[in-house]
Amino acid sequence: MDWFEEFIADNKVPIGRWGKSGVDWITANFDWFFDGITEGLRVPIEGTVDLLLALPPIVFIIAAAALAWFLQRSWMLALFTILGLAFILNQGLWEPMIETVVLIVFATTISLAIGVPIGIAATQRPWIYPALSPVLDMMQTIPTFVYLVPTLILFGLGLVPGLIATVIFAVPAPIRLTYLGISEVPKALVEAGEAFGCTRWQLLRKVKLPAALPTIMAGVNQCIMLSLSMVVIAALVGASGLGKPVVRSLNQVNVPLGIESGLAIVVVAIILDRMLRQQRRRGQAAARGA
């Protein structure tokens, strides 16, 4: 059997070389396009970061606590938000925290803008989801560094390649959960809508989407958490945020910095997750009311 192994090894399929040739061709012919995307994303992201950093931290903390109270109606969450953000400020990680939050907001917004319409379309055309499913599986299982390298080549160093990689990693969640939520709407509910003379669009807007809202909101929550999990990976290609001190602590074997930045990421994750849970309960109430 040695001859078989040698034959296979000596006739390697040059997939890597083909991929490099494809990336080189795209870079040579569409450099202007990717530069435009880079600038189009970089300017609003950096502008939002500058705007939030211009606010006194106390104003941001109070606003975040007020938002937590409005969404959750919980003084405990509002208090945790104040204490958590004060802890981040105390550790000297305020600017990276703002950059991380902005990156998460933009990545989640883009992921939802792409994922929710695709999930809705997949429920309207039965062939779409079976065709998409292998692609979504690949996006969620392929190592991030595999597509991070060509993304870095196409979009350059900085926030944008980190944002693109985050979107690639996070967008399958809203697609799957939007499709799942609408697909699992009770048949009796759909038939009742049809009996009242709803058109296809009205049925989707007034019956299926309200009933599927809890599942869709679970997709939003998952999308935010997946985006947050990419913070450290994004820092490897020059994205600012809390991932940067984590990477620096790894390079310098700086245990205190690693603990401080790691805890800051945990605080941000808990605040965002608890804020969104109220939205899911509202979604469930809306679905029951429908």
Coordinates of N, CA and C in Angstrom, one line a residue, residues 75-265:
W75 N -33.8 47.1 39.0 CA -32.8 48.0 39.6 C -31.5 47.2 39.8
M76 N -31.6 45.9 39.9 CA -30.3 45.1 40.1 C -29.5 45.2 38.8
L77 N -30.1 45.0 37.7 CA -29.3 45.2 36.4 C -28.8 46.6 36.2
A78 N -29.6 47.6 36.6 CA -29.1 49.0 36.5 C -27.9 49.2 37.4
L79 N -28.0 48.6 38.6 CA -26.9 48.8 39.6 C -25.7 48.0 39.1
F80 N -25.9 46.8 38.5 CA -24.8 46.0 38.0 C -24.1 46.8 36.8
T81 N -24.9 47.4 36.0 CA -24.4 48.2 34.8 C -23.5 49.3 35.3
I82 N -24.0 50.0 36.4 CA -23.2 51.1 36.9 C -21.9 50.6 37.5
L83 N -22.0 49.6 38.3 CA -20.8 49.0 38.9 C -19.8 48.4 37.9
G84 N -20.4 47.7 36.9 CA -19.5 47.0 35.9 C -18.8 48.1 35.1
L85 N -19.5 49.1 34.6 CA -18.8 50.1 33.8 C -17.8 50.9 34.6
A86 N -18.2 51.2 35.9 CA -17.3 51.9 36.8 C -16.0 51.0 37.0
F87 N -16.1 49.7 37.1 CA -15.0 48.8 37.2 C -14.1 48.9 36.0
I88 N -14.7 48.9 34.8 CA -13.9 49.1 33.6 C -13.2 50.4 33.5
L89 N -13.9 51.5 33.9 CA -13.2 52.8 34.0 C -12.1 52.8 34.9
N90 N -12.3 52.2 36.1 CA -11.2 52.1 37.1 C -10.0 51.3 36.6
Q91 N -10.2 50.3 35.8 CA -9.1 49.5 35.3 C -8.4 50.2 34.1
G92 N -8.8 51.4 33.7 CA -8.2 52.1 32.6 C -8.5 51.5 31.2
L93 N -9.6 50.8 31.1 CA -10.0 50.1 29.9 C -11.3 50.8 29.2
W94 N -11.5 52.0 29.5 CA -12.7 52.7 29.0 C -12.7 52.8 27.5
E95 N -11.6 53.3 27.0 CA -11.6 53.5 25.5 C -11.7 52.2 24.8
P96 N -10.9 51.1 25.2 CA -11.1 49.8 24.5 C -12.5 49.3 24.6
M97 N -13.2 49.5 25.8 CA -14.6 49.1 26.0 C -15.5 49.7 25.0
I98 N -15.4 51.0 24.8 CA -16.2 51.8 23.9 C -16.0 51.2 22.5
E99 N -14.7 51.0 22.1 CA -14.4 50.5 20.8 C -15.0 49.1 20.6
T100 N -15.0 48.3 21.6 CA -15.6 46.9 21.5 C -17.1 47.0 21.4
V101 N -17.8 47.9 22.1 CA -19.2 48.0 22.0 C -19.6 48.5 20.6
V102 N -18.9 49.4 20.1 CA -19.2 49.9 18.8 C -19.0 48.8 17.7
L103 N -17.9 48.1 17.8 CA -17.7 47.0 16.9 C -18.8 46.0 17.0
I104 N -19.3 45.6 18.2 CA -20.4 44.7 18.4 C -21.7 45.2 17.7
V105 N -22.0 46.5 18.0 CA -23.2 47.1 17.5 C -23.2 47.0 16.0
F106 N -22.1 47.4 15.3 CA -22.0 47.4 13.9 C -22.1 46.0 13.3
A107 N -21.3 45.1 13.9 CA -21.3 43.7 13.4 C -22.7 43.1 13.6
T108 N -23.4 43.3 14.7 CA -24.7 42.8 14.9 C -25.7 43.4 13.9
T109 N -25.6 44.7 13.7 CA -26.6 45.4 12.8 C -26.4 44.8 11.4
I110 N -25.2 44.7 10.9 CA -24.9 44.2 9.6 C -25.4 42.7 9.5
S111 N -25.1 41.9 10.5 CA -25.5 40.5 10.5 C -27.0 40.3 10.5
L112 N -27.7 41.2 11.2 CA -29.2 41.1 11.2 C -29.7 41.6 9.9
A113 N -29.1 42.7 9.4 CA -29.6 43.2 8.1 C -29.5 42.2 7.0
I114 N -28.5 41.3 7.1 CA -28.3 40.3 6.1 C -29.1 39.0 6.5
G115 N -29.0 38.6 7.7 CA -29.5 37.3 8.2 C -31.0 37.2 8.2
V116 N -31.7 38.2 8.8 CA -33.1 38.2 8.9 C -33.9 38.1 7.6
P117 N -33.5 39.0 6.6 CA -34.2 38.9 5.3 C -34.0 37.5 4.6
I118 N -32.7 37.0 4.8 CA -32.4 35.7 4.1 C -33.2 34.6 4.8
G119 N -33.3 34.7 6.2 CA -34.2 33.7 6.9 C -35.6 33.7 6.5
I120 N -36.1 35.0 6.3 CA -37.5 35.1 5.9 C -37.7 34.6 4.4
A121 N -36.8 34.9 3.6 CA -36.8 34.4 2.2 C -36.8 32.9 2.1
A122 N -36.0 32.3 3.0 CA -35.9 30.8 3.0 C -37.2 30.1 3.4
T123 N -38.0 30.8 4.2 CA -39.4 30.2 4.5 C -40.4 30.4 3.4
Q124 N -40.1 31.3 2.5 CA -41.0 31.6 1.4 C -40.7 30.7 0.2
R125 N -39.4 30.3 0.0 CA -38.9 29.5 -1.1 C -38.3 28.2 -0.5
P126 N -38.9 27.1 -0.6 CA -38.4 25.9 0.1 C -37.0 25.4 -0.3
W127 N -36.6 25.8 -1.5 CA -35.3 25.3 -2.0 C -34.1 26.1 -1.4
I128 N -34.4 27.3 -0.8 CA -33.3 28.2 -0.4 C -32.6 27.6 0.8
Y129 N -33.3 27.2 1.8 CA -32.6 26.7 3.1 C -31.8 25.5 2.9
P130 N -32.3 24.4 2.1 CA -31.4 23.3 1.9 C -30.1 23.7 1.1
A131 N -30.2 24.7 0.2 CA -29.0 25.1 -0.5 C -28.1 25.9 0.4
L132 N -28.7 26.7 1.3 CA -27.9 27.5 2.2 C -27.2 26.7 3.4
S133 N -27.9 25.6 3.8 CA -27.5 24.9 5.0 C -26.0 24.5 5.0
P134 N -25.5 23.9 3.9 CA -24.0 23.5 3.9 C -23.1 24.8 4.0
V135 N -23.5 25.9 3.4 CA -22.7 27.1 3.5 C -22.7 27.6 4.9
L136 N -23.9 27.6 5.6 CA -23.9 28.1 7.0 C -23.1 27.2 7.9
D137 N -23.2 25.9 7.6 CA -22.3 24.9 8.4 C -20.9 25.2 8.3
M138 N -20.5 25.5 7.0 CA -19.0 25.8 6.8 C -18.6 27.1 7.5
M139 N -19.5 28.1 7.4 CA -19.2 29.4 8.0 C -19.0 29.3 9.5
Q140 N -19.8 28.4 10.1 CA -19.7 28.2 11.6 C -18.6 27.3 12.1
T141 N -18.1 26.4 11.2 CA -17.2 25.4 11.6 C -15.7 25.7 11.1
I142 N -15.6 26.4 10.0 CA -14.3 26.6 9.4 C -13.5 27.5 10.4
P143 N -12.2 27.2 10.7 CA -11.4 28.1 11.6 C -11.4 29.5 11.1
T144 N -11.6 30.4 12.0 CA -11.6 31.9 11.7 C -10.4 32.3 10.9
F145 N -9.2 31.8 11.3 CA -8.0 32.3 10.6 C -8.0 32.0 9.1
V146 N -8.7 31.0 8.7 CA -8.7 30.6 7.3 C -9.2 31.7 6.4
Y147 N -10.3 32.4 6.8 CA -10.9 33.5 6.0 C -10.4 34.8 6.5
L148 N -9.7 34.8 7.7 CA -9.2 36.1 8.2 C -8.0 36.6 7.4
V149 N -7.2 35.6 6.8 CA -6.0 36.0 6.0 C -6.5 36.7 4.7
P150 N -7.3 36.1 3.9 CA -7.8 36.8 2.7 C -8.5 38.1 3.0
T151 N -9.3 38.1 4.1 CA -10.0 39.3 4.5 C -9.0 40.4 4.8
L152 N -7.9 40.1 5.4 CA -6.9 41.0 5.8 C -6.2 41.6 4.5
I153 N -6.0 40.7 3.5 CA -5.4 41.1 2.2 C -6.3 42.0 1.5
L154 N -7.6 41.7 1.5 CA -8.6 42.5 0.7 C -8.9 43.8 1.3
F155 N -9.0 43.9 2.7 CA -9.5 45.1 3.3 C -8.5 45.8 4.1
G156 N -7.2 45.3 4.2 CA -6.2 45.9 4.9 C -6.2 45.7 6.4
L157 N -5.3 46.4 7.1 CA -5.2 46.2 8.6 C -6.1 47.2 9.3
G158 N -6.8 46.7 10.3 CA -7.6 47.6 11.1 C -9.0 47.1 11.5
L159 N -9.9 47.9 11.7 CA -11.2 47.5 12.2 C -12.0 46.7 11.2
V160 N -11.9 47.1 9.9 CA -12.8 46.6 8.9 C -12.6 45.1 8.7
P161 N -11.4 44.5 8.5 CA -11.3 43.1 8.4 C -11.8 42.3 9.6
G162 N -11.6 42.9 10.8 CA -12.2 42.3 12.0 C -13.7 42.3 12.0
L163 N -14.3 43.4 11.5 CA -15.7 43.5 11.4 C -16.2 42.5 10.4
I164 N -15.6 42.4 9.2 CA -16.0 41.4 8.2 C -15.9 40.0 8.7
A165 N -14.8 39.7 9.3 CA -14.7 38.3 9.9 C -15.7 38.0 11.0
T166 N -16.1 39.0 11.8 CA -17.1 38.9 12.8 C -18.5 38.6 12.2
V167 N -18.8 39.4 11.1 CA -20.1 39.2 10.4 C -20.1 37.8 9.8
I168 N -19.1 37.3 9.2 CA -19.1 36.0 8.6 C -19.3 34.9 9.7
F169 N -18.8 35.1 10.8 CA -18.9 34.2 11.9 C -20.3 34.2 12.6
A170 N -20.9 35.4 12.6 CA -22.1 35.6 13.4 C -23.4 35.5 12.6
V171 N -23.3 35.8 11.3 CA -24.5 35.9 10.4 C -25.3 34.6 10.3
P172 N -24.7 33.4 10.4 CA -25.6 32.2 10.4 C -26.6 32.1 11.5
A173 N -26.3 32.7 12.6 CA -27.3 32.6 13.8 C -28.6 33.2 13.5
P174 N -28.7 34.5 13.0 CA -30.0 35.1 12.7 C -30.7 34.4 11.5
I175 N -29.9 33.9 10.5 CA -30.5 33.2 9.4 C -31.2 31.9 9.9
R176 N -30.5 31.1 10.7 CA -31.1 29.8 11.2 C -32.3 30.1 12.1
L177 N -32.1 31.0 13.0 CA -33.2 31.2 14.0 C -34.4 31.9 13.4
T178 N -34.2 32.8 12.5 CA -35.3 33.4 11.8 C -36.1 32.4 11.0
Y179 N -35.4 31.5 10.3 CA -36.0 30.4 9.5 C -36.7 29.5 10.5
L180 N -36.1 29.1 11.6 CA -36.7 28.2 12.5 C -37.9 28.8 13.1
G181 N -37.9 30.0 13.6 CA -39.0 30.7 14.2 C -40.2 30.7 13.3
I182 N -40.0 31.2 12.1 CA -41.2 31.3 11.2 C -41.7 29.9 10.7
S183 N -40.8 29.0 10.6 CA -41.2 27.6 10.2 C -42.0 26.9 11.2
E184 N -41.8 27.3 12.5 CA -42.5 26.6 13.6 C -43.7 27.3 14.1
V185 N -44.1 28.4 13.3 CA -45.4 29.0 13.7 C -46.5 28.0 13.6
P186 N -47.4 27.9 14.6 CA -48.5 26.9 14.5 C -49.3 27.0 13.3
K187 N -49.6 25.9 12.7 CA -50.4 25.8 11.5 C -51.8 26.4 11.6
A188 N -52.3 26.2 12.8 CA -53.7 26.7 13.1 C -53.7 28.3 13.1
L189 N -52.6 28.9 13.5 CA -52.5 30.3 13.5 C -52.4 30.9 12.1
V190 N -51.7 30.2 11.2 CA -51.6 30.6 9.8 C -52.9 30.4 9.1
E191 N -53.6 29.3 9.4 CA -54.9 29.0 8.8 C -55.9 30.1 9.2
A192 N -55.8 30.5 10.5 CA -56.7 31.5 10.9 C -56.5 32.9 10.2
G193 N -55.2 33.2 10.0 CA -54.9 34.4 9.2 C -55.5 34.3 7.8
E194 N -55.3 33.1 7.2 CA -55.8 32.9 5.8 C -57.3 33.0 5.8
A195 N -58.0 32.5 6.8 CA -59.4 32.6 6.9 C -59.9 34.0 6.9
F196 N -59.2 34.9 7.6 CA -59.5 36.3 7.6 C -59.2 37.1 6.4
G197 N -58.6 36.4 5.4 CA -58.3 37.0 4.1 C -57.0 37.7 4.0
C198 N -56.0 37.3 4.8 CA -54.7 37.9 4.8 C -54.0 37.6 3.5
T199 N -53.4 38.6 2.9 CA -52.5 38.3 1.8 C -51.2 37.6 2.3
R200 N -50.4 37.2 1.3 CA -49.1 36.5 1.7 C -48.2 37.5 2.6
W201 N -48.2 38.7 2.2 CA -47.4 39.7 2.9 C -48.0 40.0 4.3
Q202 N -49.3 40.2 4.3 CA -50.0 40.4 5.6 C -49.8 39.3 6.5
L203 N -49.9 38.1 6.0 CA -49.7 36.9 6.8 C -48.3 36.8 7.4
L204 N -47.3 37.2 6.6 CA -46.0 37.2 7.2 C -45.8 38.3 8.2
R205 N -46.3 39.5 7.9 CA -46.0 40.7 8.8 C -46.9 40.7 10.0
K206 N -48.1 40.2 9.9 CA -49.1 40.3 11.1 C -49.2 39.0 11.9
V207 N -48.9 37.9 11.3 CA -49.1 36.6 11.9 C -47.8 35.9 12.2
K208 N -47.0 35.6 11.2 CA -45.8 34.8 11.3 C -44.7 35.5 12.1
L209 N -44.4 36.7 11.7 CA -43.3 37.4 12.4 C -43.5 37.7 13.9
P210 N -44.7 38.2 14.3 CA -45.0 38.3 15.7 C -44.9 37.0 16.5
A211 N -45.4 35.9 15.9 CA -45.4 34.6 16.5 C -43.9 34.1 16.6
A212 N -43.1 34.4 15.6 CA -41.7 34.0 15.6 C -40.7 34.9 16.3
L213 N -41.2 36.0 16.9 CA -40.4 37.0 17.4 C -39.5 36.5 18.6
P214 N -40.0 35.7 19.5 CA -39.1 35.2 20.6 C -37.9 34.4 20.0
T215 N -38.1 33.6 19.0 CA -37.0 32.9 18.4 C -36.0 33.8 17.7
I216 N -36.6 34.8 17.0 CA -35.8 35.7 16.2 C -34.9 36.5 17.2
M217 N -35.5 36.9 18.4 CA -34.8 37.7 19.4 C -33.7 36.8 20.0
A218 N -33.9 35.5 20.1 CA -32.9 34.6 20.6 C -31.7 34.6 19.6
G219 N -32.0 34.8 18.3 CA -31.0 34.9 17.3 C -30.2 36.2 17.4
V220 N -30.9 37.3 17.8 CA -30.2 38.5 18.0 C -29.3 38.4 19.2
N221 N -29.7 37.8 20.3 CA -28.9 37.6 21.4 C -27.7 36.7 21.1
Q222 N -27.9 35.7 20.4 CA -26.8 34.8 20.0 C -25.8 35.5 19.1
C223 N -26.3 36.4 18.2 CA -25.5 37.1 17.3 C -24.6 38.1 18.0
I224 N -25.1 38.7 19.1 CA -24.3 39.6 19.9 C -23.2 38.9 20.6
M225 N -23.6 37.7 21.2 CA -22.6 36.9 21.9 C -21.5 36.4 21.0
L226 N -21.9 36.0 19.8 CA -20.9 35.5 18.8 C -20.0 36.7 18.4
S227 N -20.5 37.8 18.2 CA -19.7 39.0 17.9 C -18.7 39.3 19.0
L228 N -19.2 39.2 20.2 CA -18.3 39.5 21.3 C -17.2 38.5 21.4
S229 N -17.5 37.2 21.1 CA -16.5 36.2 21.1 C -15.4 36.4 20.1
M230 N -15.6 37.3 19.1 CA -14.7 37.5 18.1 C -13.7 38.7 18.4
V231 N -13.9 39.3 19.6 CA -13.2 40.5 19.9 C -11.7 40.3 19.9
V232 N -11.2 39.2 20.5 CA -9.8 38.9 20.5 C -9.3 38.5 19.1
I233 N -10.0 37.7 18.4 CA -9.6 37.4 17.0 C -9.5 38.7 16.2
A234 N -10.4 39.6 16.3 CA -10.4 40.8 15.5 C -9.2 41.6 15.9
A235 N -8.7 41.6 17.1 CA -7.5 42.3 17.5 C -6.3 41.9 16.8
L236 N -6.3 40.6 16.4 CA -5.1 40.1 15.7 C -4.8 40.7 14.4
V237 N -5.9 41.3 13.8 CA -5.7 42.0 12.5 C -5.8 43.5 12.6
G238 N -5.6 44.0 13.8 CA -5.5 45.4 14.0 C -6.7 46.1 14.5
A239 N -7.8 45.4 14.8 CA -9.0 46.0 15.3 C -8.8 46.4 16.8
S240 N -9.2 47.6 17.1 CA -9.1 48.1 18.5 C -10.2 47.5 19.3
G241 N -10.1 47.6 20.6 CA -11.1 47.1 21.6 C -10.4 46.3 22.7
L242 N -11.3 45.7 23.4 CA -10.8 44.9 24.6 C -9.9 43.7 24.2
G243 N -10.0 43.3 22.9 CA -9.2 42.2 22.5 C -7.7 42.6 22.4
K244 N -7.5 43.9 22.2 CA -6.1 44.3 22.1 C -5.3 44.1 23.3
P245 N -5.7 44.5 24.5 CA -5.0 44.2 25.7 C -4.9 42.7 26.0
V246 N -5.9 41.9 25.6 CA -5.8 40.5 25.8 C -4.6 39.9 25.0
V247 N -4.5 40.3 23.7 CA -3.4 39.9 22.8 C -2.1 40.3 23.4
R248 N -2.1 41.6 23.8 CA -0.8 42.1 24.4 C -0.4 41.3 25.7
S249 N -1.4 41.0 26.5 CA -1.0 40.2 27.7 C -0.5 38.8 27.3
L250 N -1.0 38.2 26.2 CA -0.5 37.0 25.8 C 0.9 37.1 25.3
N251 N 1.2 38.1 24.5 CA 2.5 38.3 23.9 C 3.6 38.6 25.0
Q252 N 3.1 39.3 26.1 CA 4.1 39.8 27.1 C 4.0 38.8 28.4
V253 N 3.1 37.8 28.3 CA 2.9 37.0 29.5 C 2.5 37.9 30.7
N254 N 1.6 38.8 30.4 CA 1.3 39.8 31.4 C 0.0 39.3 32.1
V255 N 0.1 38.6 33.2 CA -1.1 38.0 33.8 C -2.1 39.1 34.4
P256 N -1.6 40.1 35.0 CA -2.6 41.1 35.5 C -3.4 41.8 34.4
L257 N -2.7 42.1 33.3 CA -3.4 42.7 32.2 C -4.4 41.8 31.6
G258 N -4.1 40.5 31.5 CA -5.0 39.5 30.9 C -6.2 39.3 31.8
I259 N -6.0 39.3 33.1 CA -7.2 39.2 34.0 C -8.1 40.4 33.9
E260 N -7.5 41.6 33.9 CA -8.3 42.8 33.9 C -9.1 42.9 32.6
S261 N -8.4 42.7 31.4 CA -9.2 42.8 30.2 C -10.2 41.7 30.0
G262 N -9.8 40.5 30.5 CA -10.8 39.4 30.4 C -12.0 39.6 31.2
L263 N -11.9 40.2 32.5 CA -13.0 40.5 33.3 C -13.9 41.6 32.6
A264 N -13.2 42.6 32.0 CA -13.9 43.6 31.3 C -14.8 43.1 30.2
I265 N -14.3 42.1 29.4 CA -15.1 41.4 28.4 C -16.3 40.7 29.0

